[in-house]
Coordinates of N, CA, C and O in Angstrom, one line a residue:
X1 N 0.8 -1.2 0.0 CA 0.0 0.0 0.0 C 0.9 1.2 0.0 O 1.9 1.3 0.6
X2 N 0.4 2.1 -0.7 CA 1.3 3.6 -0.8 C 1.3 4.3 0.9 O 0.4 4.2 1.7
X3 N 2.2 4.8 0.9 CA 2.1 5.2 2.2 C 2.1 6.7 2.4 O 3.0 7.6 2.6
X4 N 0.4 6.6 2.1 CA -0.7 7.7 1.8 C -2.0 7.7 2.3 O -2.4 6.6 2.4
X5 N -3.0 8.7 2.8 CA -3.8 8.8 3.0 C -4.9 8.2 2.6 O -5.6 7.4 3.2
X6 N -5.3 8.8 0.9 CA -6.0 8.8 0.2 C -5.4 6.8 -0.1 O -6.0 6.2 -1.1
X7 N -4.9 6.4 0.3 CA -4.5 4.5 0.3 C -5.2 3.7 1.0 O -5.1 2.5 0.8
X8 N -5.9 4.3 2.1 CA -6.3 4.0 3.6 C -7.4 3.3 3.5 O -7.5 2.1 3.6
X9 N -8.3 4.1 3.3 CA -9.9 3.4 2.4 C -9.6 2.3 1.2 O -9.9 1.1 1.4
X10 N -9.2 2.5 0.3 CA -9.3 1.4 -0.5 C -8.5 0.0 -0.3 O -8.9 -1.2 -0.7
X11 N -7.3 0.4 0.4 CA -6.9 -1.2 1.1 C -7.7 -1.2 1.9 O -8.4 -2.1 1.4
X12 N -8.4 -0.8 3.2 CA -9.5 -1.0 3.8 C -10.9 -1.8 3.2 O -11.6 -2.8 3.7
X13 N -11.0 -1.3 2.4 CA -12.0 -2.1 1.3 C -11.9 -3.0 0.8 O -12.9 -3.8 0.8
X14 N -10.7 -3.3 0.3 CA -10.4 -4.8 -0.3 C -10.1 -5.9 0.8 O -10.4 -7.1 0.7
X15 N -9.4 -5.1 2.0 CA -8.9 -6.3 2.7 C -10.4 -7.0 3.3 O -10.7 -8.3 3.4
X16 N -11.4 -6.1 3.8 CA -12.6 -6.5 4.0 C -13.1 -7.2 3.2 O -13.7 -8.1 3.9
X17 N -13.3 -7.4 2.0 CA -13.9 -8.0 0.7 C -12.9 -9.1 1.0 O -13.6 -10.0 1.3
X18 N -11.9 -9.3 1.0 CA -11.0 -10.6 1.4 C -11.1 -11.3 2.0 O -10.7 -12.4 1.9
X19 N -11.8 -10.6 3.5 CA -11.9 -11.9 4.5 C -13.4 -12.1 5.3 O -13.8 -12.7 6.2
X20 N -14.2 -10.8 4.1 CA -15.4 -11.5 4.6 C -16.7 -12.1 4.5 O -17.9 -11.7 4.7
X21 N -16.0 -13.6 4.1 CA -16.8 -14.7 4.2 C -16.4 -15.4 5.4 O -17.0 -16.4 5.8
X22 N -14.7 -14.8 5.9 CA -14.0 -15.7 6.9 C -14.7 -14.9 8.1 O -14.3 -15.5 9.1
X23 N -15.8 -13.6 8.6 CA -15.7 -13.6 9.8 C -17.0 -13.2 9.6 O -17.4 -13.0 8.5
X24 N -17.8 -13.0 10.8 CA -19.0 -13.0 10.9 C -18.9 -11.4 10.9 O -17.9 -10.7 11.0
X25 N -20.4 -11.0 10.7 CA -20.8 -9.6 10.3 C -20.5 -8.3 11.3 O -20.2 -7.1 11.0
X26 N -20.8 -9.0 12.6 CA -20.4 -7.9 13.2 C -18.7 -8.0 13.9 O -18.2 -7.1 14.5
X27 N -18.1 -9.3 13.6 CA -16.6 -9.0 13.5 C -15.8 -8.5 12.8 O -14.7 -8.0 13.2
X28 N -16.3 -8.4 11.5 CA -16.3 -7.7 10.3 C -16.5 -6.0 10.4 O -16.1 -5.2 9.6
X29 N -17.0 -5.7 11.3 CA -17.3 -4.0 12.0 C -16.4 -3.8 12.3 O -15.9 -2.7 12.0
X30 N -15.4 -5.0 13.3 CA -14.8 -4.3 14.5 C -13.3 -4.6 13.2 O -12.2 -4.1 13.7
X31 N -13.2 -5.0 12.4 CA -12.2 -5.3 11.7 C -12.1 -4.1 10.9 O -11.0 -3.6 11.0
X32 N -13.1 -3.3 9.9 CA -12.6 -2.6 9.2 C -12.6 -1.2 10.3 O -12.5 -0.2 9.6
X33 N -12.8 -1.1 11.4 CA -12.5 -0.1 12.6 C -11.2 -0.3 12.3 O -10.6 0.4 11.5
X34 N -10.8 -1.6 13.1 CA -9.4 -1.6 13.5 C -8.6 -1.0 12.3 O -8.0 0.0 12.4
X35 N -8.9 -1.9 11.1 CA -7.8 -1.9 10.2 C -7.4 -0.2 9.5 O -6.3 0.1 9.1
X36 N -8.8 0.7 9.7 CA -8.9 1.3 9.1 C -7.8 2.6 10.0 O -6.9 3.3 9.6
X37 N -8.3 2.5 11.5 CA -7.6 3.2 12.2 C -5.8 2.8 12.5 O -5.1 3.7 12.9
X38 N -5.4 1.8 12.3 CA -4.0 1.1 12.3 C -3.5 1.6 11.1 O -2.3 1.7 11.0
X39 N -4.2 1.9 10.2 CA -4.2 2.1 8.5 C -3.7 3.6 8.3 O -2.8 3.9 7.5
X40 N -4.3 4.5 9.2 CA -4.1 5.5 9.2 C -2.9 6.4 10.4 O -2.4 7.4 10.2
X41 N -2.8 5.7 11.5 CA -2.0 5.8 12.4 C -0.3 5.6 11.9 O 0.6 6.3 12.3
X42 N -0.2 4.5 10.9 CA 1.2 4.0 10.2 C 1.2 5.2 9.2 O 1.9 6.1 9.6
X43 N 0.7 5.4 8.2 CA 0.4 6.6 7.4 C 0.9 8.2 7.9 O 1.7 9.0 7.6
X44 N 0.0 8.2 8.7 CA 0.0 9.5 9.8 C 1.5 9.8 10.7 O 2.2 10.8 10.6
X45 N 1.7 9.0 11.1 CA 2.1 8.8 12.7 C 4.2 8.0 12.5 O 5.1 8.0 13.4
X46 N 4.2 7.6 11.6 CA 5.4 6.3 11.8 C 6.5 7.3 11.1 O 7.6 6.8 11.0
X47 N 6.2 8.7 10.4 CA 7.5 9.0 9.6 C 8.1 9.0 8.8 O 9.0 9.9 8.6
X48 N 7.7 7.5 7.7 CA 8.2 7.6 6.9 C 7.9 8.7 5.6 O 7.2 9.7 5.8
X49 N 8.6 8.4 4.3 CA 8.7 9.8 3.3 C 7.3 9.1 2.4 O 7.3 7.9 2.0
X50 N 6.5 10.0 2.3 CA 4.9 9.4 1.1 C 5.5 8.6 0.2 O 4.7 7.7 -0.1
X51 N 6.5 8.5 -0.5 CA 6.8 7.3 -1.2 C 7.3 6.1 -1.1 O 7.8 5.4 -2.0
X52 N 7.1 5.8 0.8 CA 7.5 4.1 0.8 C 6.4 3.7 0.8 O 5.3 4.4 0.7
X53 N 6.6 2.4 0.8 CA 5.4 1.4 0.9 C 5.1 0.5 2.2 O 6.0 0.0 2.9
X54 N 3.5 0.2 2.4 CA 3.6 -0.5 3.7 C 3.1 -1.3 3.2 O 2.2 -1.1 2.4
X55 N 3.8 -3.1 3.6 CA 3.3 -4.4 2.9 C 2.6 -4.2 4.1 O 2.9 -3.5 5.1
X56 N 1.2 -5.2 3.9 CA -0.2 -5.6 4.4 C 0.3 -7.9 4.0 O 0.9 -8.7 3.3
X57 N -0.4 -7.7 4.8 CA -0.6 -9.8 4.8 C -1.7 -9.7 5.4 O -1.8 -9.1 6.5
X58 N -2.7 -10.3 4.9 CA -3.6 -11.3 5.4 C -3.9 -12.9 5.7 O -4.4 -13.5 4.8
X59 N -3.7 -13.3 6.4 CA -4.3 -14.6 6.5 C -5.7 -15.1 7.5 O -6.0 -14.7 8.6
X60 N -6.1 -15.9 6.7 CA -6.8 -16.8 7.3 C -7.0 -17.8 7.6 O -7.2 -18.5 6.6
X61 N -7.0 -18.3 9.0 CA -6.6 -19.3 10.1 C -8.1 -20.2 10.1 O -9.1 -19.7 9.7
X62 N -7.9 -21.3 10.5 CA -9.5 -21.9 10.5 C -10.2 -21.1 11.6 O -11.4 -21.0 11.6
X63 N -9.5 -20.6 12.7 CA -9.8 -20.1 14.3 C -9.6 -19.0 13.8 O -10.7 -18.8 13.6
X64 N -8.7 -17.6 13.4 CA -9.0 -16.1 13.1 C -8.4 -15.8 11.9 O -8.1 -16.6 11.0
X65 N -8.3 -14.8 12.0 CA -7.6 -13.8 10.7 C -6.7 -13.1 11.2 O -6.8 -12.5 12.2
X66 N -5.8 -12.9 10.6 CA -4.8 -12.3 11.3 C -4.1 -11.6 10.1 O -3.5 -12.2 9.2
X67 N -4.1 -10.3 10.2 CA -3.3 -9.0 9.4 C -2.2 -8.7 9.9 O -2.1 -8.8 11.1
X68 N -1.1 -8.3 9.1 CA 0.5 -8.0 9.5 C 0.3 -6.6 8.7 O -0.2 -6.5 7.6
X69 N 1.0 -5.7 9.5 CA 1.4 -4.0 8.8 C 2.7 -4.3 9.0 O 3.2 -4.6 10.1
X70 N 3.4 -4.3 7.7 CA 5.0 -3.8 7.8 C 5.2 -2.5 7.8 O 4.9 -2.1 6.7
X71 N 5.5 -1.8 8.6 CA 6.1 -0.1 8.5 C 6.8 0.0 7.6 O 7.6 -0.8 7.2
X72 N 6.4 1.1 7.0 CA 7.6 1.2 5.5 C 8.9 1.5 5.7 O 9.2 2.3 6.6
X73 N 10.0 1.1 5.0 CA 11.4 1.6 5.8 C 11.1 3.2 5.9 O 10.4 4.2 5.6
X74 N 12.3 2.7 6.7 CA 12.2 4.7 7.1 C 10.9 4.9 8.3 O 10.5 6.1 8.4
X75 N 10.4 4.1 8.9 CA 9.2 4.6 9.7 C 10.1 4.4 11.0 O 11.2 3.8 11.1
X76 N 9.4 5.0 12.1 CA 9.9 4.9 13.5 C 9.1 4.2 14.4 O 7.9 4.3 14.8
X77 N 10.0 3.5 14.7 CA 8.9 1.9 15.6 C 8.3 2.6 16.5 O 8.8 3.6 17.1
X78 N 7.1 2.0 16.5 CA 6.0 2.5 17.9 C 5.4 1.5 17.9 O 5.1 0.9 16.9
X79 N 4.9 0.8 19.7 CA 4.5 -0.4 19.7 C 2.9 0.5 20.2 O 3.1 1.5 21.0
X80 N 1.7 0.3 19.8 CA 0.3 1.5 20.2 C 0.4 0.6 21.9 O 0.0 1.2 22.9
X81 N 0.7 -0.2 21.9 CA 0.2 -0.7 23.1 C 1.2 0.2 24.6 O 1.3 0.0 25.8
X82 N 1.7 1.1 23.7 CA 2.5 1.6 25.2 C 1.9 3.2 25.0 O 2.3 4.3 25.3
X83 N 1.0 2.9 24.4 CA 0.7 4.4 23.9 C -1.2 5.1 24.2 O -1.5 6.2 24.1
X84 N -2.1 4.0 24.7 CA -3.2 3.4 24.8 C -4.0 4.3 25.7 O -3.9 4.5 26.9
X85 N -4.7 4.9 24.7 CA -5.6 5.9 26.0 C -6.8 5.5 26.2 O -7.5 5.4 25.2
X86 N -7.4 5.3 27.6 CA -8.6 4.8 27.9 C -10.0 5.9 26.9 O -10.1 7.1 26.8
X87 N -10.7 5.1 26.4 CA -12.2 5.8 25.8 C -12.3 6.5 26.3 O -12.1 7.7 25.9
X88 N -12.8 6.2 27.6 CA -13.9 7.1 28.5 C -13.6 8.0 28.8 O -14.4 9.0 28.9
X89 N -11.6 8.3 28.9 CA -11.1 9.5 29.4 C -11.2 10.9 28.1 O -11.0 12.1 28.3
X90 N -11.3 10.1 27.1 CA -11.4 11.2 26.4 C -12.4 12.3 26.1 O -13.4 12.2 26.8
X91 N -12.4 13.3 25.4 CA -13.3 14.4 25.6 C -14.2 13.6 24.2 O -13.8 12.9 23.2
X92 N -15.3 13.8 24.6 CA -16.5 13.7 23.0 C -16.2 14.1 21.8 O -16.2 13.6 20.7
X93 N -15.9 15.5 22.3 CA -15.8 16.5 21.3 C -14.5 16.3 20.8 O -14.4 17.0 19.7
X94 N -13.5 15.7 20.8 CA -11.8 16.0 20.6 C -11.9 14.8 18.9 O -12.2 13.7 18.5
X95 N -11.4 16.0 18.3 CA -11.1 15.2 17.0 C -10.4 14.4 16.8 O -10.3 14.1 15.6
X96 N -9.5 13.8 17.9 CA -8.6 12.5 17.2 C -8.1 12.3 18.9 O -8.3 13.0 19.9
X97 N -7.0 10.8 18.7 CA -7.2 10.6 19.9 C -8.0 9.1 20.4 O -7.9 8.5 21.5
X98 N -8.5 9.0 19.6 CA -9.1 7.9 19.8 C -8.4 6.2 19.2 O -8.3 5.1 19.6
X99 N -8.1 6.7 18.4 CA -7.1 5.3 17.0 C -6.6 4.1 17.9 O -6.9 3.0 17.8
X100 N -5.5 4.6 18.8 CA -4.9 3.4 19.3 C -5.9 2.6 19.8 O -6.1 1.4 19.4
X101 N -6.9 3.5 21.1 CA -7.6 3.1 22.1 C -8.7 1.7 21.2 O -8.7 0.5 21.4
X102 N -9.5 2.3 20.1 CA -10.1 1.4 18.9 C -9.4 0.0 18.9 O -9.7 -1.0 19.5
X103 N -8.2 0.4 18.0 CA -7.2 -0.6 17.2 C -7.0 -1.8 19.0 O -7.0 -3.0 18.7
X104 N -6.9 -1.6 20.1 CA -6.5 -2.4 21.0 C -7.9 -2.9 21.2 O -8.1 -4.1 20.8
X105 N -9.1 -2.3 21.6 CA -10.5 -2.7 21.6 C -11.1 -3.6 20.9 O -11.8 -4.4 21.5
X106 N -10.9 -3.6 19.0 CA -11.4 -3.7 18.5 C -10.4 -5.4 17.5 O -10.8 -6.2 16.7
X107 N -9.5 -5.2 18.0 CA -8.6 -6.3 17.4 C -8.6 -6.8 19.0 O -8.7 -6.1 20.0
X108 N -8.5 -8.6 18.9 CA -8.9 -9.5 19.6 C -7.6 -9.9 20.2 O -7.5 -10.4 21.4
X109 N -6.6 -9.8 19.4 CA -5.0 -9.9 19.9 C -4.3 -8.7 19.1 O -4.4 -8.5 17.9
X110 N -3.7 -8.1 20.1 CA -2.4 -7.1 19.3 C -1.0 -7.2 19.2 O -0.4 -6.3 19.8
X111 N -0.3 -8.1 18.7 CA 1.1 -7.3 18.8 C 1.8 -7.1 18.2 O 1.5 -7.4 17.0
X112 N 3.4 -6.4 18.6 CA 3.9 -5.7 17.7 C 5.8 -6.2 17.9 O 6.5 -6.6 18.9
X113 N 6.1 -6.0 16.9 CA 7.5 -6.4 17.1 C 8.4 -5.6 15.7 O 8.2 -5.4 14.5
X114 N 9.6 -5.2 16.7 CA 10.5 -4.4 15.2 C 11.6 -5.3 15.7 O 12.2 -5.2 16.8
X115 N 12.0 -6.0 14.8 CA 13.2 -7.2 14.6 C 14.2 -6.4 13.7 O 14.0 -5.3 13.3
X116 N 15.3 -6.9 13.4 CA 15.6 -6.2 12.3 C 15.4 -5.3 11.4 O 16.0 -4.3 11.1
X117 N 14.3 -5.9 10.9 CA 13.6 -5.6 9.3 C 12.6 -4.8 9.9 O 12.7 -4.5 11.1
X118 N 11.7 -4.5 9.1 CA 10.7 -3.7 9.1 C 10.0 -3.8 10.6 O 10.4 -4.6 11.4
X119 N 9.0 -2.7 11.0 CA 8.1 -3.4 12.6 C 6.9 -3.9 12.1 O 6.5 -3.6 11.0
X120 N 6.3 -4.7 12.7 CA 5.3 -5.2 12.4 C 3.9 -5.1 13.5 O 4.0 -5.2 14.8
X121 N 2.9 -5.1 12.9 CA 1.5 -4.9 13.9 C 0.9 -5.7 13.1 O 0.6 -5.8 12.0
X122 N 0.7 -6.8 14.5 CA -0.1 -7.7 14.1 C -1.6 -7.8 14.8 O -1.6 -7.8 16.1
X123 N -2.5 -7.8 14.3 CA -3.4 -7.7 14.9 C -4.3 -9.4 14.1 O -4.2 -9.9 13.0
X124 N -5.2 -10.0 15.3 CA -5.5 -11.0 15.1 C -7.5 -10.7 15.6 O -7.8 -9.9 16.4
X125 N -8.3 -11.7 14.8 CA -10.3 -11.1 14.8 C -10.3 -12.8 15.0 O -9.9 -13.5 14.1
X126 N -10.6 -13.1 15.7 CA -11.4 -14.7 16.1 C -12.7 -15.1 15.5 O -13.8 -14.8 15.8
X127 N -12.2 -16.1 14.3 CA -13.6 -16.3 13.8 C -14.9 -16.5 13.9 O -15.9 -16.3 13.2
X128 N -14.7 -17.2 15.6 CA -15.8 -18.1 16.2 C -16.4 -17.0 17.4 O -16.4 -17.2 18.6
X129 N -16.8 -15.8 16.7 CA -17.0 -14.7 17.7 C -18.8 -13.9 17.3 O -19.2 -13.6 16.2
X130 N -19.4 -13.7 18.5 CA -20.5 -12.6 17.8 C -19.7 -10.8 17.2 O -20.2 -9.9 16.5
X131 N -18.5 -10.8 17.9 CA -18.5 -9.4 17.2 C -18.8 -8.2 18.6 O -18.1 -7.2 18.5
X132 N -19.6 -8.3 19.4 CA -20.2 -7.3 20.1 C -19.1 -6.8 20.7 O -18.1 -7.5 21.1
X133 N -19.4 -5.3 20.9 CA -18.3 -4.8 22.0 C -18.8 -4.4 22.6 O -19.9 -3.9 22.3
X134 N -18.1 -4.4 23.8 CA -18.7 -4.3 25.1 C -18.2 -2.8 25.5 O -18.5 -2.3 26.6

């Protein structure tokens, strides 16, 4: 995916159209949240120059789905999990602010790892789920 704004929605779209026959409807909500907010946080937030690229992987597991964001080179590792602001604490009104808090909520496993190579966020949606958030 270009590592662009205007990229965010339409890998968003496709990857949903990819996996969903693999998850049920309202897992499928909490999936294009997540992906969409993770989508734009690496875009936004990681540094890199608009013309790297961020590889995306999807798989599907008989038990979940599980998506990988490679940061594009040149991005600055950030793991969201040390970065996590409670919902409630937030203001209503505040226009952003919210992304990590979602992306941890709304993906059923999070993690993240920068090895050598690229960092990676993995986030994992359990197939055998109604979806509801609590």
């Amino acid at each position: 995916m270009p590592n662009t704004l205007d990229a965010v929605d339409p890998m968003v779209v496709a990857l949903c159209a990819h996996v969903a026959e693999a998850l049920p409807p309202a897992v499928l909500v909490r999936f294009q949240i997540c992906l969409s907010e993770a989508l734009t946080n690496v875009v936004k937030h990681a540094g890199a120059p608009a013309s790297a690229v961020i590889d995306v992987d999807a798989t599907i597991n008989p038990d979940a789905v599980l998506i990988e964001l490679f940061e594009a080179e040149g991005a600055n590792p950030f793991d969201p999990r040390d970065h996590a602001v409670d919902l409630a604490a937030l203001d209503p009104l505040a226009e952003s602010g919210r992304g990590i808090g979602l992306i941890l909520h709304c993906a059923d496993a999070v993690e993240y790892s920068a090895p050598d190579g690229p960092a990676r966020l993995s986030l994992t949606f359990k197939r055998d789920q109604t979806g509801d958030l609590e």
